[in-house]
């Protein structure tokens, strides 16, 4: 036993919801899944379409290639489009070797067509993300609406009086 193991607090294993695990398994197998799933993860609302790990990797790879292709080429560059695409794929491929796994991860939900929204600030729209099932606090597959709070007269008013003396 090391010092670290004696001092470390016990970690409780978080078991994902069995229905969410079923969606993950269906997505990995390429079977029918809900078109959109909503996840509450910390203060983030995440919406996306469940897909397999393979589809996640392909969507991520394609997005990175598009980012490389979006870089403006010098005016004098006359590289054919097919060669530009090939070069972009070759530039991106080495980074993806590290994230390719031989088997699917049954505890992670892969999503594409993603929207991430925090309680404040702009929403984010990455092409694909992976969410650990153990981090999901709530999830649903139905639509929802955002209702605005009614103003309740909670405004604050401040008045300042200043006296001026004029001599003519």
PDB file of C-alpha atoms in Angstrom:
ATOM      1  CA  UNK A   1       0.000   0.000   0.000  1.00  0.00           C
ATOM      2  CA  UNK A   2       1.371   3.421  -0.942  1.00  0.00           C
ATOM      3  CA  UNK A   3       0.851   6.750   0.778  1.00  0.00           C
ATOM      4  CA  UNK A   4      -1.336   7.922  -2.087  1.00  0.00           C
ATOM      5  CA  UNK A   5      -3.753   4.999  -1.738  1.00  0.00           C
ATOM      6  CA  UNK A   6      -4.060   5.474   2.014  1.00  0.00           C
ATOM      7  CA  UNK A   7      -4.760   9.200   1.719  1.00  0.00           C
ATOM      8  CA  UNK A   8      -7.012   9.097  -1.326  1.00  0.00           C
ATOM      9  CA  UNK A   9     -10.731   9.339  -0.563  1.00  0.00           C
ATOM     10  CA  UNK A  10     -12.825   6.365  -1.660  1.00  0.00           C
ATOM     11  CA  UNK A  11     -14.258   6.784  -5.146  1.00  0.00           C
ATOM     12  CA  UNK A  12     -17.853   5.719  -5.574  1.00  0.00           C
ATOM     13  CA  UNK A  13     -18.506   4.006  -8.875  1.00  0.00           C
ATOM     14  CA  UNK A  14     -21.214   5.782 -10.823  1.00  0.00           C
ATOM     15  CA  UNK A  15     -23.435   3.358 -12.676  1.00  0.00           C
ATOM     16  CA  UNK A  16     -25.046   4.939 -15.736  1.00  0.00           C
ATOM     17  CA  UNK A  17     -28.784   4.718 -16.246  1.00  0.00           C
ATOM     18  CA  UNK A  18     -29.486   1.340 -17.920  1.00  0.00           C
ATOM     19  CA  UNK A  19     -31.703   2.995 -20.543  1.00  0.00           C
ATOM     20  CA  UNK A  20     -28.911   5.421 -21.446  1.00  0.00           C
ATOM     21  CA  UNK A  21     -26.534   2.432 -21.639  1.00  0.00           C
ATOM     22  CA  UNK A  22     -29.019   0.818 -24.035  1.00  0.00           C
ATOM     23  CA  UNK A  23     -28.944   3.898 -26.293  1.00  0.00           C
ATOM     24  CA  UNK A  24     -25.126   3.787 -26.264  1.00  0.00           C
ATOM     25  CA  UNK A  25     -25.146   0.093 -27.219  1.00  0.00           C
ATOM     26  CA  UNK A  26     -27.682   0.696 -30.013  1.00  0.00           C
ATOM     27  CA  UNK A  27     -25.638   3.595 -31.402  1.00  0.00           C
ATOM     28  CA  UNK A  28     -22.436   1.526 -31.351  1.00  0.00           C
ATOM     29  CA  UNK A  29     -24.206  -1.320 -33.166  1.00  0.00           C
ATOM     30  CA  UNK A  30     -25.556   1.065 -35.802  1.00  0.00           C
ATOM     31  CA  UNK A  31     -29.138   0.343 -34.763  1.00  0.00           C
ATOM     32  CA  UNK A  32     -32.007   2.823 -34.583  1.00  0.00           C
ATOM     33  CA  UNK A  33     -31.606   5.502 -31.902  1.00  0.00           C
ATOM     34  CA  UNK A  34     -33.469   8.662 -30.945  1.00  0.00           C
ATOM     35  CA  UNK A  35     -32.862  11.418 -33.495  1.00  0.00           C
ATOM     36  CA  UNK A  36     -31.888  13.845 -30.736  1.00  0.00           C
ATOM     37  CA  UNK A  37     -30.970  13.302 -27.115  1.00  0.00           C
ATOM     38  CA  UNK A  38     -30.737  16.016 -24.460  1.00  0.00           C
ATOM     39  CA  UNK A  39     -28.153  15.628 -21.686  1.00  0.00           C
ATOM     40  CA  UNK A  40     -27.603  17.673 -18.562  1.00  0.00           C
ATOM     41  CA  UNK A  41     -23.907  17.482 -17.668  1.00  0.00           C
ATOM     42  CA  UNK A  42     -22.900  19.852 -14.874  1.00  0.00           C
ATOM     43  CA  UNK A  43     -24.161  23.282 -15.917  1.00  0.00           C
ATOM     44  CA  UNK A  44     -24.183  22.320 -19.615  1.00  0.00           C
ATOM     45  CA  UNK A  45     -27.187  21.324 -21.688  1.00  0.00           C
ATOM     46  CA  UNK A  46     -25.951  19.115 -24.519  1.00  0.00           C
ATOM     47  CA  UNK A  47     -28.084  18.133 -27.501  1.00  0.00           C
ATOM     48  CA  UNK A  48     -27.010  15.813 -30.250  1.00  0.00           C
ATOM     49  CA  UNK A  49     -27.674  12.740 -32.342  1.00  0.00           C
ATOM     50  CA  UNK A  50     -26.300   9.466 -30.884  1.00  0.00           C
ATOM     51  CA  UNK A  51     -23.835   7.696 -33.194  1.00  0.00           C
ATOM     52  CA  UNK A  52     -21.156   5.007 -33.063  1.00  0.00           C
ATOM     53  CA  UNK A  53     -17.551   5.683 -32.084  1.00  0.00           C
ATOM     54  CA  UNK A  54     -16.606   5.096 -35.722  1.00  0.00           C
ATOM     55  CA  UNK A  55     -19.029   7.779 -36.916  1.00  0.00           C
ATOM     56  CA  UNK A  56     -17.756  10.125 -34.183  1.00  0.00           C
ATOM     57  CA  UNK A  57     -14.172   9.663 -35.393  1.00  0.00           C
ATOM     58  CA  UNK A  58     -15.134  10.150 -39.039  1.00  0.00           C
ATOM     59  CA  UNK A  59     -17.098  13.343 -38.254  1.00  0.00           C
ATOM     60  CA  UNK A  60     -14.169  14.682 -36.207  1.00  0.00           C
ATOM     61  CA  UNK A  61     -11.670  13.784 -38.945  1.00  0.00           C
ATOM     62  CA  UNK A  62     -13.806  15.408 -41.650  1.00  0.00           C
ATOM     63  CA  UNK A  63     -14.190  18.576 -39.562  1.00  0.00           C
ATOM     64  CA  UNK A  64     -10.440  18.845 -39.008  1.00  0.00           C
ATOM     65  CA  UNK A  65      -9.803  18.367 -42.738  1.00  0.00           C
ATOM     66  CA  UNK A  66     -12.321  21.121 -43.515  1.00  0.00           C
ATOM     67  CA  UNK A  67     -10.473  23.422 -41.085  1.00  0.00           C
ATOM     68  CA  UNK A  68      -7.192  22.747 -42.890  1.00  0.00           C
ATOM     69  CA  UNK A  69      -8.826  23.299 -46.288  1.00  0.00           C
ATOM     70  CA  UNK A  70     -10.355  26.589 -45.104  1.00  0.00           C
ATOM     71  CA  UNK A  71      -6.907  28.155 -44.727  1.00  0.00           C
ATOM     72  CA  UNK A  72      -6.382  30.586 -47.595  1.00  0.00           C
ATOM     73  CA  UNK A  73      -3.868  29.479 -50.170  1.00  0.00           C
ATOM     74  CA  UNK A  74      -1.292  31.877 -51.624  1.00  0.00           C
ATOM     75  CA  UNK A  75      -2.490  33.503 -54.849  1.00  0.00           C
ATOM     76  CA  UNK A  76       0.133  31.778 -56.940  1.00  0.00           C
ATOM     77  CA  UNK A  77      -0.751  28.346 -55.617  1.00  0.00           C
ATOM     78  CA  UNK A  78      -2.413  26.288 -58.315  1.00  0.00           C
ATOM     79  CA  UNK A  79      -2.753  22.999 -56.454  1.00  0.00           C
ATOM     80  CA  UNK A  80      -5.625  20.888 -57.807  1.00  0.00           C
ATOM     81  CA  UNK A  81      -8.549  20.395 -55.394  1.00  0.00           C
ATOM     82  CA  UNK A  82      -8.049  16.611 -55.151  1.00  0.00           C
ATOM     83  CA  UNK A  83      -4.409  17.117 -54.141  1.00  0.00           C
ATOM     84  CA  UNK A  84      -5.367  19.774 -51.559  1.00  0.00           C
ATOM     85  CA  UNK A  85      -7.846  17.319 -49.993  1.00  0.00           C
ATOM     86  CA  UNK A  86      -5.215  14.562 -49.973  1.00  0.00           C
ATOM     87  CA  UNK A  87      -2.702  16.879 -48.280  1.00  0.00           C
ATOM     88  CA  UNK A  88      -5.264  17.931 -45.658  1.00  0.00           C
ATOM     89  CA  UNK A  89      -6.070  14.298 -44.858  1.00  0.00           C
ATOM     90  CA  UNK A  90      -2.361  13.464 -44.567  1.00  0.00           C
ATOM     91  CA  UNK A  91      -1.815  16.424 -42.248  1.00  0.00           C
ATOM     92  CA  UNK A  92      -4.700  15.456 -39.945  1.00  0.00           C
ATOM     93  CA  UNK A  93      -4.281  11.643 -39.928  1.00  0.00           C
ATOM     94  CA  UNK A  94      -1.328  11.351 -37.486  1.00  0.00           C
ATOM     95  CA  UNK A  95      -3.265  13.088 -34.710  1.00  0.00           C
ATOM     96  CA  UNK A  96      -6.167  10.675 -35.060  1.00  0.00           C
ATOM     97  CA  UNK A  97      -4.040   7.564 -34.589  1.00  0.00           C
ATOM     98  CA  UNK A  98      -3.954   8.349 -30.859  1.00  0.00           C
ATOM     99  CA  UNK A  99      -7.746   8.456 -30.442  1.00  0.00           C
ATOM    100  CA  UNK A 100      -8.688   5.438 -32.506  1.00  0.00           C
ATOM    101  CA  UNK A 101      -9.604   2.589 -30.186  1.00  0.00           C
ATOM    102  CA  UNK A 102      -9.764  -1.054 -31.275  1.00  0.00           C
ATOM    103  CA  UNK A 103     -13.071  -1.622 -29.479  1.00  0.00           C
ATOM    104  CA  UNK A 104     -16.068   0.545 -28.666  1.00  0.00           C
ATOM    105  CA  UNK A 105     -16.428   2.138 -25.239  1.00  0.00           C
ATOM    106  CA  UNK A 106     -19.739   1.049 -23.716  1.00  0.00           C
ATOM    107  CA  UNK A 107     -19.675   3.843 -21.115  1.00  0.00           C
ATOM    108  CA  UNK A 108     -19.390   6.799 -23.492  1.00  0.00           C
ATOM    109  CA  UNK A 109     -22.089   8.349 -25.657  1.00  0.00           C
ATOM    110  CA  UNK A 110     -20.893   9.718 -29.003  1.00  0.00           C
ATOM    111  CA  UNK A 111     -22.896  12.584 -30.498  1.00  0.00           C
ATOM    112  CA  UNK A 112     -22.888  14.514 -33.781  1.00  0.00           C
ATOM    113  CA  UNK A 113     -24.940  17.575 -34.819  1.00  0.00           C
ATOM    114  CA  UNK A 114     -24.162  18.918 -31.360  1.00  0.00           C
ATOM    115  CA  UNK A 115     -25.288  22.016 -29.502  1.00  0.00           C
ATOM    116  CA  UNK A 116     -23.820  22.869 -26.080  1.00  0.00           C
ATOM    117  CA  UNK A 117     -25.370  25.612 -23.980  1.00  0.00           C
ATOM    118  CA  UNK A 118     -24.321  26.874 -20.567  1.00  0.00           C
ATOM    119  CA  UNK A 119     -26.507  28.869 -18.233  1.00  0.00           C
ATOM    120  CA  UNK A 120     -24.885  32.016 -19.616  1.00  0.00           C
ATOM    121  CA  UNK A 121     -22.858  32.899 -22.658  1.00  0.00           C
ATOM    122  CA  UNK A 122     -23.017  31.730 -26.260  1.00  0.00           C
ATOM    123  CA  UNK A 123     -23.864  28.195 -27.321  1.00  0.00           C
ATOM    124  CA  UNK A 124     -21.186  26.000 -28.879  1.00  0.00           C
ATOM    125  CA  UNK A 125     -21.638  23.771 -31.924  1.00  0.00           C
ATOM    126  CA  UNK A 126     -18.801  21.256 -32.219  1.00  0.00           C
ATOM    127  CA  UNK A 127     -19.173  18.698 -35.021  1.00  0.00           C
ATOM    128  CA  UNK A 128     -18.923  15.727 -32.638  1.00  0.00           C
ATOM    129  CA  UNK A 129     -18.340  15.034 -28.950  1.00  0.00           C
ATOM    130  CA  UNK A 130     -18.073  12.114 -26.542  1.00  0.00           C
ATOM    131  CA  UNK A 131     -19.818  12.271 -23.160  1.00  0.00           C
ATOM    132  CA  UNK A 132     -19.025   9.861 -20.332  1.00  0.00           C
ATOM    133  CA  UNK A 133     -22.306   8.257 -19.278  1.00  0.00           C
ATOM    134  CA  UNK A 134     -21.240   8.539 -15.641  1.00  0.00           C
ATOM    135  CA  UNK A 135     -21.193  12.359 -15.932  1.00  0.00           C
ATOM    136  CA  UNK A 136     -24.790  12.625 -17.175  1.00  0.00           C
ATOM    137  CA  UNK A 137     -27.006  14.026 -14.412  1.00  0.00           C
ATOM    138  CA  UNK A 138     -30.256  13.912 -16.412  1.00  0.00           C
ATOM    139  CA  UNK A 139     -31.265  13.043 -19.945  1.00  0.00           C
ATOM    140  CA  UNK A 140     -34.396  13.074 -22.085  1.00  0.00           C
ATOM    141  CA  UNK A 141     -35.383  12.489 -25.676  1.00  0.00           C
ATOM    142  CA  UNK A 142     -38.453  14.692 -25.851  1.00  0.00           C
ATOM    143  CA  UNK A 143     -38.459  18.270 -27.048  1.00  0.00           C
ATOM    144  CA  UNK A 144     -38.682  21.168 -24.602  1.00  0.00           C
ATOM    145  CA  UNK A 145     -39.306  24.888 -24.594  1.00  0.00           C
ATOM    146  CA  UNK A 146     -37.472  27.738 -22.922  1.00  0.00           C
ATOM    147  CA  UNK A 147     -39.807  30.083 -21.113  1.00  0.00           C
ATOM    148  CA  UNK A 148     -38.820  33.623 -20.275  1.00  0.00           C
ATOM    149  CA  UNK A 149     -39.402  34.804 -16.733  1.00  0.00           C
ATOM    150  CA  UNK A 150     -41.959  37.528 -16.342  1.00  0.00           C
ATOM    151  CA  UNK A 151     -40.689  40.835 -15.035  1.00  0.00           C
ATOM    152  CA  UNK A 152     -41.789  41.245 -11.433  1.00  0.00           C
ATOM    153  CA  UNK A 153     -40.832  44.847 -10.844  1.00  0.00           C
ATOM    154  CA  UNK A 154     -37.484  44.034  -9.339  1.00  0.00           C
ATOM    155  CA  UNK A 155     -35.722  46.990 -10.922  1.00  0.00           C
ATOM    156  CA  UNK A 156     -33.736  49.359  -8.721  1.00  0.00           C
ATOM    157  CA  UNK A 157     -33.898  53.110  -9.088  1.00  0.00           C
ATOM    158  CA  UNK A 158     -31.373  55.542  -7.680  1.00  0.00           C
ATOM    159  CA  UNK A 159     -31.779  59.291  -7.520  1.00  0.00           C
ATOM    160  CA  UNK A 160     -29.058  61.838  -6.786  1.00  0.00           C
ATOM    161  CA  UNK A 161     -29.710  65.462  -5.892  1.00  0.00           C
ATOM    162  CA  UNK A 162     -27.032  68.089  -6.408  1.00  0.00           C
ATOM    163  CA  UNK A 163     -27.341  71.751  -5.414  1.00  0.00           C
ATOM    164  CA  UNK A 164     -25.673  74.368  -7.646  1.00  0.00           C
ATOM    165  CA  UNK A 165     -25.131  77.946  -6.508  1.00  0.00           C
ATOM    166  CA  UNK A 166     -24.933  80.588  -9.242  1.00  0.00           C
ATOM    167  CA  UNK A 167     -23.717  84.142  -8.839  1.00  0.00           C
ATOM    168  CA  UNK A 168     -24.588  86.587 -11.530  1.00  0.00           C
TER     169      UNK A 168
END
